[in-house]
Amino acid sequence: MKRTTITLIALLAGLGMANADTVAPADITFTDDGALAQSLTGVAGDPVEGAKVISSKSLGNCIACHEISDLADVPFHGEVGPILDGAGDRWSEAELRGIVANAKMTFYESMMPSFYKTDGFIRLGKAYTGKAYEGEVEPLLSAQQVEDVVAYLMTLK
Amino acid sequence: MKKFHGLAAITAASVLGAAVATADENAELVINGEIEITTRTNAPAHISDVLDEVLSGWRFRSDQTQEMEMDDFDNPGMLGVESALDTWSTADGSEGKSCADCHGEPEEMAGVKPVYPKWNEEAGEVRTLQMQVNDCRENRMGAEPWGYDKPVAIDMEALLASVSRGMPVNVAIDGPAQETWEQGKEMYYTRYGQLELSCANCHEDNYGNMIRADHLSQGQVNGFPTYRLKNTKLNGMHSRFKGCIRDTRAHTFSPGSDEFVALELYVASRGNGLSVEGPSVRN
């Protein structure tokens, strides 16, 4: 009995903020400039979690392409995209949400991957296995992870 | 042909531990103090709209990695060449013939590697060097074909590359090969996988830039087969393509597939004018 309860709590926590307010990738609407005004979850983003997502190779891996001085203790920042220092000054929260969810709505044909998108891929694979995808397509980041990343970017002033 | 020893492999392992070092992009490559390698030259006409010059991957590697390719005794890839030398003169298959029985010394094959992949008239298809070697094995020797990019096949490709080192890559892209070349070109610009990245995103738009810990080169294939410090073995082009496509979170293609034959022809043609450099050393 006890075991079931724990499992259930763990499961709910694991689902994160997949609550009634979560907007699915297929249901989001960008402004003409590529911004996303509405929160994807209705739950405020956590900048500490956001920094983890940005640094981690298995999550956002943003620093593969971007340098961020604030994360200088994480080794190897790339130089494919612009340095993100000051991103919170240059962009509004809505604009940053749009860039992280699908940068191609802001920057035409951007090289930056779309982190909250589930369709339109060519030869979608099963993560990094090289095999074909099976089952339902998960976006690269969850709705809450996007919010966390945006919250962190907003601290870069 | 020189003989090589296990020492080179040991050197490789110690270099692997080194931190990412930036390349000396102005160094020049001369192997064994005598084979001059063109690692930078004007882009061939068919890509001059997108690149001014073409650069071998050697220019993007650290000083230590670069040096390993400057002397055959330091190049662990030459162990594969040595092994292929044995295979070259060993009879195999129902006809009891070796490569040497028909072709003589490996040096007589100088000039073959630079023009592959190449249109084969009888077969009516573009063939890579490995496909051609397998044709000899099956139809002239009565032997089993080698698996694509498998060690024995890669070693033989390394031997055939080594005797052409210094000669300019010169694959034909017109005539009957054109259709295959167009297919490869389309693949080069296709944004595969969940990361939606094409070869061009990394190797045309961003060569010279760091992507996390990797210094992006132009993704040229003139240095193949490449001995990689990362996996301490000789690697085939198709295996490299497979890895790069897999890294875009895509369903990749298989070594030896029609798709990779087309991609090889296209990518090789982007390096027309660079020297054949295989077996090269990369990280």
CSV table of C-alpha atoms in Angstrom, one decimal:
chain,number,residue,atom,x,y,z
A,1,MET,CA,0.0,0.0,0.0
A,2,LYS,CA,2.7,2.4,1.1
A,3,ARG,CA,4.7,1.5,-1.9
A,4,THR,CA,1.9,2.3,-4.3
A,5,THR,CA,1.5,5.8,-2.7
A,6,ILE,CA,5.2,6.5,-3.1
A,7,THR,CA,5.2,5.3,-6.7
A,8,LEU,CA,2.2,7.5,-7.4
A,9,ILE,CA,3.8,10.6,-5.9
A,10,ALA,CA,7.0,9.9,-7.8
A,11,LEU,CA,5.0,9.5,-11.0
A,12,LEU,CA,3.2,12.8,-10.5
A,13,ALA,CA,6.5,14.5,-9.7
A,14,GLY,CA,8.1,12.9,-12.8
A,15,LEU,CA,5.3,14.2,-15.0
A,16,GLY,CA,6.4,17.6,-13.7
A,17,MET,CA,4.0,20.2,-14.6
A,18,ALA,CA,2.0,18.3,-17.2
A,19,ASN,CA,-1.1,19.7,-15.6
A,20,ALA,CA,-4.2,21.1,-17.1
A,21,ASP,CA,-2.5,24.4,-17.9
A,22,THR,CA,0.2,22.9,-20.0
A,23,VAL,CA,0.1,23.9,-23.6
A,24,ALA,CA,1.1,21.2,-26.1
A,25,PRO,CA,3.6,22.0,-28.8
A,26,ALA,CA,0.9,21.7,-31.5
A,27,ASP,CA,-1.3,24.2,-29.7
A,28,ILE,CA,1.0,27.1,-29.4
A,29,THR,CA,0.6,30.3,-31.5
A,30,PHE,CA,3.5,32.6,-32.2
A,31,THR,CA,3.2,36.3,-32.9
A,32,ASP,CA,4.4,37.5,-36.3
A,33,ASP,CA,7.8,38.2,-34.7
A,34,GLY,CA,8.1,34.7,-33.3
A,35,ALA,CA,7.3,35.6,-29.6
A,36,LEU,CA,5.2,33.5,-27.3
A,37,ALA,CA,3.4,35.6,-24.7
A,38,GLN,CA,1.6,32.9,-22.8
A,39,SER,CA,3.5,30.7,-20.3
A,40,LEU,CA,3.5,27.0,-21.4
A,41,THR,CA,2.6,25.8,-18.0
A,42,GLY,CA,1.3,28.6,-15.8
A,43,VAL,CA,4.0,27.8,-13.3
A,44,ALA,CA,6.8,30.3,-12.9
A,45,GLY,CA,10.1,29.1,-14.3
A,46,ASP,CA,13.0,28.2,-12.0
A,47,PRO,CA,16.3,29.8,-13.1
A,48,VAL,CA,18.5,27.3,-11.2
A,49,GLU,CA,16.9,24.4,-13.1
A,50,GLY,CA,17.1,26.5,-16.3
A,51,ALA,CA,20.9,26.8,-15.9
A,52,LYS,CA,21.1,23.0,-15.6
A,53,VAL,CA,19.1,22.4,-18.7
A,54,ILE,CA,21.3,24.9,-20.6
A,55,SER,CA,24.5,23.3,-19.5
A,56,SER,CA,23.6,19.6,-19.7
A,57,LYS,CA,24.6,17.7,-22.8
A,58,SER,CA,21.6,15.4,-22.4
A,59,LEU,CA,19.1,18.3,-22.1
A,60,GLY,CA,19.3,21.7,-23.8
A,61,ASN,CA,23.0,21.5,-24.5
A,62,CYS,CA,22.7,25.2,-25.4
A,63,ILE,CA,26.3,25.9,-24.6
A,64,ALA,CA,27.3,23.5,-27.4
A,65,CYS,CA,26.6,26.6,-29.6
A,66,HIS,CA,26.5,29.6,-27.2
A,67,GLU,CA,28.9,31.0,-24.7
A,68,ILE,CA,27.5,32.3,-21.4
A,69,SER,CA,30.0,34.0,-19.0
A,70,ASP,CA,27.8,33.3,-16.0
A,71,LEU,CA,28.3,29.6,-16.6
A,72,ALA,CA,32.1,29.8,-17.1
A,73,ASP,CA,32.7,26.9,-14.7
A,74,VAL,CA,31.0,24.5,-17.2
A,75,PRO,CA,33.7,23.4,-19.7
A,76,PHE,CA,33.5,24.0,-23.4
A,77,HIS,CA,31.2,26.7,-24.7
A,78,GLY,CA,30.6,26.8,-28.5
A,79,GLU,CA,30.7,29.7,-30.8
A,80,VAL,CA,28.1,28.8,-33.4
A,81,GLY,CA,25.4,31.2,-32.0
A,82,PRO,CA,25.8,34.6,-30.4
A,83,ILE,CA,27.1,35.0,-26.8
A,84,LEU,CA,24.0,35.0,-24.5
A,85,ASP,CA,25.3,37.5,-22.0
A,86,GLY,CA,22.7,40.3,-21.8
A,87,ALA,CA,20.0,38.2,-23.5
A,88,GLY,CA,17.6,39.3,-20.8
A,89,ASP,CA,18.2,42.9,-21.8
A,90,ARG,CA,17.9,42.4,-25.5
A,91,TRP,CA,14.8,40.3,-25.5
A,92,SER,CA,11.5,40.2,-23.6
A,93,GLU,CA,10.3,37.1,-21.8
A,94,ALA,CA,7.8,36.4,-24.5
A,95,GLU,CA,10.5,36.8,-27.2
A,96,LEU,CA,12.9,34.5,-25.4
A,97,ARG,CA,10.1,31.9,-24.9
A,98,GLY,CA,9.5,32.0,-28.7
A,99,ILE,CA,13.2,31.7,-29.5
A,100,VAL,CA,13.7,28.6,-27.2
A,101,ALA,CA,10.4,26.9,-28.3
A,102,ASN,CA,11.1,27.5,-32.0
A,103,ALA,CA,13.9,29.9,-33.0
A,104,LYS,CA,13.0,29.6,-36.7
A,105,MET,CA,9.9,31.7,-36.0
A,106,THR,CA,12.2,34.6,-34.9
A,107,PHE,CA,15.3,33.9,-37.1
A,108,TYR,CA,14.5,32.8,-40.6
A,109,GLU,CA,16.0,29.3,-41.3
A,110,SER,CA,18.0,29.5,-38.0
A,111,MET,CA,20.5,26.7,-37.3
A,112,MET,CA,19.2,26.7,-33.8
A,113,PRO,CA,17.1,23.6,-33.0
A,114,SER,CA,13.4,23.9,-32.1
A,115,PHE,CA,13.1,22.8,-28.5
A,116,TYR,CA,9.3,22.7,-28.2
A,117,LYS,CA,8.1,21.2,-31.5
A,118,THR,CA,6.9,17.7,-32.4
A,119,ASP,CA,6.3,17.6,-36.1
A,120,GLY,CA,7.8,18.3,-39.5
A,121,PHE,CA,11.1,16.4,-39.0
A,122,ILE,CA,13.0,14.6,-41.7
A,123,ARG,CA,14.0,11.0,-40.7
A,124,LEU,CA,13.3,11.5,-37.1
A,125,GLY,CA,15.5,9.2,-35.0
A,126,LYS,CA,15.1,7.6,-31.6
A,127,ALA,CA,17.3,10.1,-29.6
A,128,TYR,CA,21.0,9.5,-30.5
A,129,THR,CA,20.7,5.8,-31.4
A,130,GLY,CA,20.5,6.4,-35.2
A,131,LYS,CA,17.4,4.2,-35.3
A,132,ALA,CA,14.0,5.3,-36.4
A,133,TYR,CA,11.7,6.9,-33.9
A,134,GLU,CA,8.9,4.8,-32.4
A,135,GLY,CA,5.8,5.9,-30.6
A,136,GLU,CA,4.7,9.4,-29.7
A,137,VAL,CA,7.1,12.3,-30.4
A,138,GLU,CA,8.4,14.1,-27.4
A,139,PRO,CA,9.8,17.7,-27.8
A,140,LEU,CA,13.5,18.2,-26.9
A,141,LEU,CA,12.5,20.0,-23.8
A,142,SER,CA,9.3,19.7,-21.6
A,143,ALA,CA,7.0,22.7,-21.2
A,144,GLN,CA,8.4,23.4,-17.8
A,145,GLN,CA,12.0,23.0,-18.9
A,146,VAL,CA,11.3,25.7,-21.5
A,147,GLU,CA,9.9,28.0,-18.8
A,148,ASP,CA,13.0,27.3,-16.6
A,149,VAL,CA,15.3,28.1,-19.4
A,150,VAL,CA,13.5,31.3,-20.1
A,151,ALA,CA,13.6,32.3,-16.4
A,152,TYR,CA,17.3,31.8,-16.4
A,153,LEU,CA,17.8,33.8,-19.7
A,154,MET,CA,15.9,36.6,-18.0
A,155,THR,CA,18.6,36.8,-15.3
A,156,LEU,CA,21.3,37.5,-18.0
A,157,LYS,CA,21.2,41.3,-17.8
B,1,MET,CA,57.0,-0.3,-48.2
B,2,LYS,CA,58.1,0.4,-44.7
B,3,LYS,CA,57.2,-1.9,-41.8
B,4,PHE,CA,55.5,-0.5,-38.8
B,5,HIS,CA,55.4,-1.3,-35.1
B,6,GLY,CA,52.9,-1.3,-32.2
B,7,LEU,CA,54.6,1.8,-30.8
B,8,ALA,CA,52.5,4.1,-32.9
B,9,ALA,CA,49.3,2.8,-31.2
B,10,ILE,CA,50.7,3.5,-27.8
B,11,THR,CA,51.5,7.1,-28.7
B,12,ALA,CA,47.9,7.5,-29.8
B,13,ALA,CA,46.5,6.5,-26.5
B,14,SER,CA,48.6,9.1,-24.6
B,15,VAL,CA,47.7,11.9,-26.8
B,16,LEU,CA,44.0,11.1,-26.3
B,17,GLY,CA,44.3,12.3,-22.7
B,18,ALA,CA,45.3,15.8,-23.8
B,19,ALA,CA,42.9,18.7,-23.4
B,20,VAL,CA,41.4,20.3,-26.5
B,21,ALA,CA,44.1,22.3,-28.1
B,22,THR,CA,43.6,24.7,-30.9
B,23,ALA,CA,45.1,24.0,-34.3
B,24,ASP,CA,47.8,25.8,-36.0
B,25,GLU,CA,45.8,26.6,-39.1
B,26,ASN,CA,48.9,27.9,-41.0
B,27,ALA,CA,51.0,24.8,-40.6
B,28,GLU,CA,51.8,22.9,-43.8
B,29,LEU,CA,51.8,19.1,-44.2
B,30,VAL,CA,54.7,17.2,-45.5
B,31,ILE,CA,54.7,13.4,-44.8
B,32,ASN,CA,58.0,11.6,-44.2
B,33,GLY,CA,59.8,14.8,-45.2
B,34,GLU,CA,58.9,14.1,-48.8
B,35,ILE,CA,55.2,13.8,-49.7
B,36,GLU,CA,53.8,17.3,-50.0
B,37,ILE,CA,50.1,17.4,-49.2
B,38,THR,CA,47.8,20.2,-50.4
B,39,THR,CA,45.6,20.9,-47.3
B,40,ARG,CA,44.4,24.3,-48.6
B,41,THR,CA,43.5,25.3,-52.1
B,42,ASN,CA,40.9,27.2,-54.2
B,43,ALA,CA,37.4,25.8,-54.0
B,44,PRO,CA,36.5,23.8,-57.2
B,45,ALA,CA,34.2,25.7,-59.6
B,46,HIS,CA,31.0,23.8,-58.6
B,47,ILE,CA,31.1,25.0,-55.1
B,48,SER,CA,32.8,28.4,-55.6
B,49,ASP,CA,29.4,30.1,-54.9
B,50,VAL,CA,29.5,28.9,-51.3
B,51,LEU,CA,33.3,28.5,-50.5
B,52,ASP,CA,36.4,30.4,-51.6
B,53,GLU,CA,38.8,27.8,-50.4
B,54,VAL,CA,38.8,24.2,-49.3
B,55,LEU,CA,40.6,23.0,-46.3
B,56,SER,CA,41.6,19.5,-45.2
B,57,GLY,CA,40.4,18.4,-41.7
B,58,TRP,CA,44.2,18.2,-40.8
B,59,ARG,CA,44.3,22.0,-40.5
B,60,PHE,CA,41.8,21.9,-37.8
B,61,ARG,CA,43.5,19.5,-35.5
B,62,SER,CA,45.8,20.2,-32.6
B,63,ASP,CA,49.6,20.4,-33.1
B,64,GLN,CA,50.1,17.0,-31.6
B,65,THR,CA,47.5,15.3,-33.8
B,66,GLN,CA,48.9,17.1,-36.8
B,67,GLU,CA,52.4,15.9,-36.1
B,68,MET,CA,51.3,12.3,-35.9
B,69,GLU,CA,50.5,12.4,-39.5
B,70,MET,CA,53.8,13.8,-40.6
B,71,ASP,CA,55.8,10.6,-40.2
B,72,ASP,CA,54.5,7.1,-41.0
B,73,PHE,CA,56.2,5.7,-37.9
B,74,ASP,CA,54.0,8.0,-35.7
B,75,ASN,CA,50.8,7.4,-37.7
B,76,PRO,CA,48.9,4.5,-36.2
B,77,GLY,CA,46.8,4.3,-39.4
B,78,MET,CA,49.8,2.8,-41.1
B,79,LEU,CA,49.4,-0.4,-39.1
B,80,GLY,CA,46.2,-0.9,-41.1
B,81,VAL,CA,48.2,-0.3,-44.3
B,82,GLU,CA,50.8,-2.9,-43.1
B,83,SER,CA,48.0,-5.4,-42.5
B,84,ALA,CA,46.5,-4.8,-45.9
B,85,LEU,CA,50.0,-5.4,-47.5
B,86,ASP,CA,49.7,-9.0,-46.3
B,87,THR,CA,46.2,-9.3,-47.6
B,88,TRP,CA,47.3,-7.8,-50.9
B,89,SER,CA,49.6,-10.7,-51.7
B,90,THR,CA,47.6,-13.5,-50.1
B,91,ALA,CA,45.5,-15.7,-52.5
B,92,ASP,CA,41.9,-16.1,-51.6
B,93,GLY,CA,38.7,-17.5,-53.1
B,94,SER,CA,38.0,-20.3,-55.6
B,95,GLU,CA,40.4,-18.9,-58.2
B,96,GLY,CA,43.3,-19.0,-55.8
B,97,LYS,CA,44.4,-15.5,-56.8
B,98,SER,CA,45.6,-12.5,-54.8
B,99,CYS,CA,45.3,-8.8,-55.6
B,100,ALA,CA,49.0,-8.9,-56.4
B,101,ASP,CA,48.5,-11.6,-59.1
B,102,CYS,CA,46.5,-9.2,-61.2
B,103,HIS,CA,47.8,-5.8,-60.1
B,104,GLY,CA,51.4,-6.2,-59.2
B,105,GLU,CA,52.8,-4.0,-56.5
B,106,PRO,CA,50.4,-1.8,-54.5
B,107,GLU,CA,52.3,1.3,-55.8
B,108,GLU,CA,51.0,0.5,-59.3
B,109,MET,CA,47.6,1.5,-58.0
B,110,ALA,CA,48.7,5.1,-57.5
B,111,GLY,CA,46.1,7.4,-59.1
B,112,VAL,CA,43.2,5.1,-58.4
B,113,LYS,CA,42.0,6.5,-55.1
B,114,PRO,CA,41.8,10.2,-56.2
B,115,VAL,CA,39.0,9.4,-58.8
B,116,TYR,CA,36.7,7.4,-56.6
B,117,PRO,CA,33.7,7.2,-56.3
B,118,LYS,CA,33.5,6.7,-60.1
B,119,TRP,CA,30.9,5.7,-62.7
B,120,ASN,CA,31.2,2.0,-63.7
B,121,GLU,CA,29.9,1.6,-67.2
B,122,GLU,CA,29.1,-2.2,-67.2
B,123,ALA,CA,27.4,-2.0,-63.8
B,124,GLY,CA,25.6,1.2,-64.7
B,125,GLU,CA,26.2,2.7,-61.3
B,126,VAL,CA,28.6,4.9,-59.3
B,127,ARG,CA,31.0,2.8,-57.3
B,128,THR,CA,33.1,3.5,-54.3
B,129,LEU,CA,36.6,2.0,-53.9
B,130,GLN,CA,35.3,-0.6,-51.5
B,131,MET,CA,32.6,-1.6,-53.9
B,132,GLN,CA,35.2,-2.0,-56.7
B,133,VAL,CA,37.5,-4.0,-54.4
B,134,ASN,CA,34.5,-6.3,-53.6
B,135,ASP,CA,33.8,-6.7,-57.4
B,136,CYS,CA,37.4,-8.0,-57.8
B,137,ARG,CA,36.9,-10.4,-54.9
B,138,GLU,CA,33.6,-11.8,-56.1
B,139,ASN,CA,34.1,-11.9,-59.8
B,140,ARG,CA,37.9,-12.3,-60.3
B,141,MET,CA,38.9,-14.2,-57.2
B,142,GLY,CA,35.7,-16.1,-56.4
B,143,ALA,CA,36.0,-14.8,-52.8
B,144,GLU,CA,33.4,-13.5,-50.3
B,145,PRO,CA,32.8,-9.7,-50.5
B,146,TRP,CA,34.0,-7.8,-47.4
B,147,GLY,CA,31.5,-6.1,-45.2
B,148,TYR,CA,31.2,-2.4,-45.8
B,149,ASP,CA,33.7,-0.3,-43.6
B,150,LYS,CA,34.7,-3.5,-41.8
B,151,PRO,CA,38.4,-3.5,-40.7
B,152,VAL,CA,39.8,-5.7,-43.5
B,153,ALA,CA,38.0,-3.5,-46.1
B,154,ILE,CA,39.1,-0.2,-44.4
B,155,ASP,CA,42.7,-1.4,-44.2
B,156,MET,CA,42.7,-2.2,-47.9
B,157,GLU,CA,41.2,1.3,-48.6
B,158,ALA,CA,44.0,2.7,-46.5
B,159,LEU,CA,46.6,0.9,-48.5
B,160,LEU,CA,45.1,2.2,-51.8
B,161,ALA,CA,44.9,5.7,-50.4
B,162,SER,CA,48.5,5.6,-49.1
B,163,VAL,CA,50.0,4.9,-52.5
B,164,SER,CA,48.1,8.0,-53.9
B,165,ARG,CA,49.1,10.4,-51.1
B,166,GLY,CA,49.9,13.8,-52.5
B,167,MET,CA,47.8,13.4,-55.6
B,168,PRO,CA,44.9,15.7,-56.1
B,169,VAL,CA,41.4,14.4,-55.5
B,170,ASN,CA,39.6,14.6,-58.8
B,171,VAL,CA,36.2,12.9,-58.9
B,172,ALA,CA,34.0,13.3,-62.0
B,173,ILE,CA,30.6,14.9,-61.3
B,174,ASP,CA,29.2,15.2,-64.8
B,175,GLY,CA,28.1,12.7,-67.4
B,176,PRO,CA,26.5,9.5,-66.1
B,177,ALA,CA,27.6,10.3,-62.5
B,178,GLN,CA,25.7,13.6,-62.4
B,179,GLU,CA,22.4,12.1,-61.2
B,180,THR,CA,24.1,10.4,-58.2
B,181,TRP,CA,26.0,13.6,-57.5
B,182,GLU,CA,22.8,15.6,-57.4
B,183,GLN,CA,21.3,13.1,-55.0
B,184,GLY,CA,24.3,13.5,-52.7
B,185,LYS,CA,24.1,17.3,-53.0
B,186,GLU,CA,20.5,17.3,-51.9
B,187,MET,CA,21.4,15.2,-48.9
B,188,TYR,CA,24.2,17.5,-48.0
B,189,TYR,CA,21.7,20.4,-47.6
B,190,THR,CA,18.9,18.4,-46.0
B,191,ARG,CA,18.2,19.2,-42.3
B,192,TYR,CA,17.9,15.8,-40.8
B,193,GLY,CA,16.6,14.7,-37.4
B,194,GLN,CA,15.0,16.3,-34.4
B,195,LEU,CA,17.9,18.9,-34.3
B,196,GLU,CA,17.2,19.7,-38.0
B,197,LEU,CA,20.9,20.1,-38.9
B,198,SER,CA,22.4,19.6,-42.4
B,199,CYS,CA,26.0,18.8,-43.2
B,200,ALA,CA,26.2,22.4,-44.5
B,201,ASN,CA,25.0,23.9,-41.2
B,202,CYS,CA,28.1,22.5,-39.5
B,203,HIS,CA,30.7,22.1,-42.2
B,204,GLU,CA,29.9,24.9,-44.6
B,205,ASP,CA,28.5,27.7,-42.4
B,206,ASN,CA,30.5,27.0,-39.2
B,207,TYR,CA,33.8,25.5,-40.0
B,208,GLY,CA,36.5,27.0,-37.8
B,209,ASN,CA,33.9,27.5,-35.0
B,210,MET,CA,33.8,25.4,-31.9
B,211,ILE,CA,30.7,23.3,-31.3
B,212,ARG,CA,31.0,22.4,-27.6
B,213,ALA,CA,34.5,20.8,-27.4
B,214,ASP,CA,34.8,20.1,-31.2
B,215,HIS,CA,36.6,22.3,-33.6
B,216,LEU,CA,34.5,22.1,-36.8
B,217,SER,CA,36.3,21.4,-40.0
B,218,GLN,CA,34.8,21.5,-43.5
B,219,GLY,CA,34.0,17.7,-43.2
B,220,GLN,CA,36.2,16.9,-46.1
B,221,VAL,CA,36.9,13.2,-47.0
B,222,ASN,CA,40.4,13.5,-48.6
B,223,GLY,CA,41.9,12.2,-45.4
B,224,PHE,CA,40.0,8.9,-45.3
B,225,PRO,CA,40.3,6.3,-44.0
B,226,THR,CA,41.0,8.3,-40.8
B,227,TYR,CA,42.7,6.9,-37.7
B,228,ARG,CA,40.7,8.5,-34.8
B,229,LEU,CA,42.3,9.0,-31.4
B,230,LYS,CA,38.7,8.8,-30.1
B,231,ASN,CA,38.1,5.2,-31.0
B,232,THR,CA,41.7,4.2,-31.8
B,233,LYS,CA,41.0,2.6,-35.1
B,234,LEU,CA,40.8,3.4,-38.8
B,235,ASN,CA,37.3,4.8,-39.8
B,236,GLY,CA,35.5,4.7,-43.1
B,237,MET,CA,33.7,7.7,-44.6
B,238,HIS,CA,30.3,6.1,-44.4
B,239,SER,CA,30.8,5.3,-40.7
B,240,ARG,CA,31.6,9.0,-40.2
B,241,PHE,CA,28.5,10.1,-42.2
B,242,LYS,CA,26.5,7.7,-40.1
B,243,GLY,CA,27.8,9.3,-36.9
B,244,CYS,CA,27.2,12.8,-38.0
B,245,ILE,CA,23.6,12.1,-39.0
B,246,ARG,CA,23.0,10.1,-35.8
B,247,ASP,CA,24.1,13.2,-33.9
B,248,THR,CA,21.3,15.2,-35.3
B,249,ARG,CA,18.9,12.8,-33.6
B,250,ALA,CA,18.0,11.3,-37.0
B,251,HIS,CA,17.3,7.8,-38.3
B,252,THR,CA,20.6,7.4,-40.1
B,253,PHE,CA,21.6,5.4,-43.2
B,254,SER,CA,23.9,2.4,-43.4
B,255,PRO,CA,27.5,2.2,-44.6
B,256,GLY,CA,27.4,1.0,-48.2
B,257,SER,CA,23.8,2.2,-48.8
B,258,ASP,CA,23.0,3.9,-52.1
B,259,GLU,CA,22.4,7.1,-50.1
B,260,PHE,CA,25.9,7.1,-48.6
B,261,VAL,CA,27.5,6.2,-52.0
B,262,ALA,CA,25.8,9.4,-53.4
B,263,LEU,CA,26.8,11.5,-50.4
B,264,GLU,CA,30.4,10.2,-50.7
B,265,LEU,CA,30.6,11.3,-54.3
B,266,TYR,CA,29.2,14.7,-53.5
B,267,VAL,CA,31.4,15.3,-50.4
B,268,ALA,CA,34.5,14.0,-52.2
B,269,SER,CA,33.8,16.4,-55.1
B,270,ARG,CA,33.8,19.3,-52.6
B,271,GLY,CA,37.4,18.4,-52.0
B,272,ASN,CA,38.6,18.2,-55.6
B,273,GLY,CA,42.1,19.8,-55.6
B,274,LEU,CA,43.0,18.7,-52.0
B,275,SER,CA,45.5,15.9,-51.8
B,276,VAL,CA,44.7,12.4,-51.0
B,277,GLU,CA,45.9,12.1,-47.4
B,278,GLY,CA,44.7,8.8,-46.1
B,279,PRO,CA,45.3,7.2,-43.8
B,280,SER,CA,45.1,10.4,-41.8
B,281,VAL,CA,45.1,11.1,-38.1
B,282,ARG,CA,42.2,12.9,-36.5
B,283,ASN,CA,40.7,13.2,-33.0
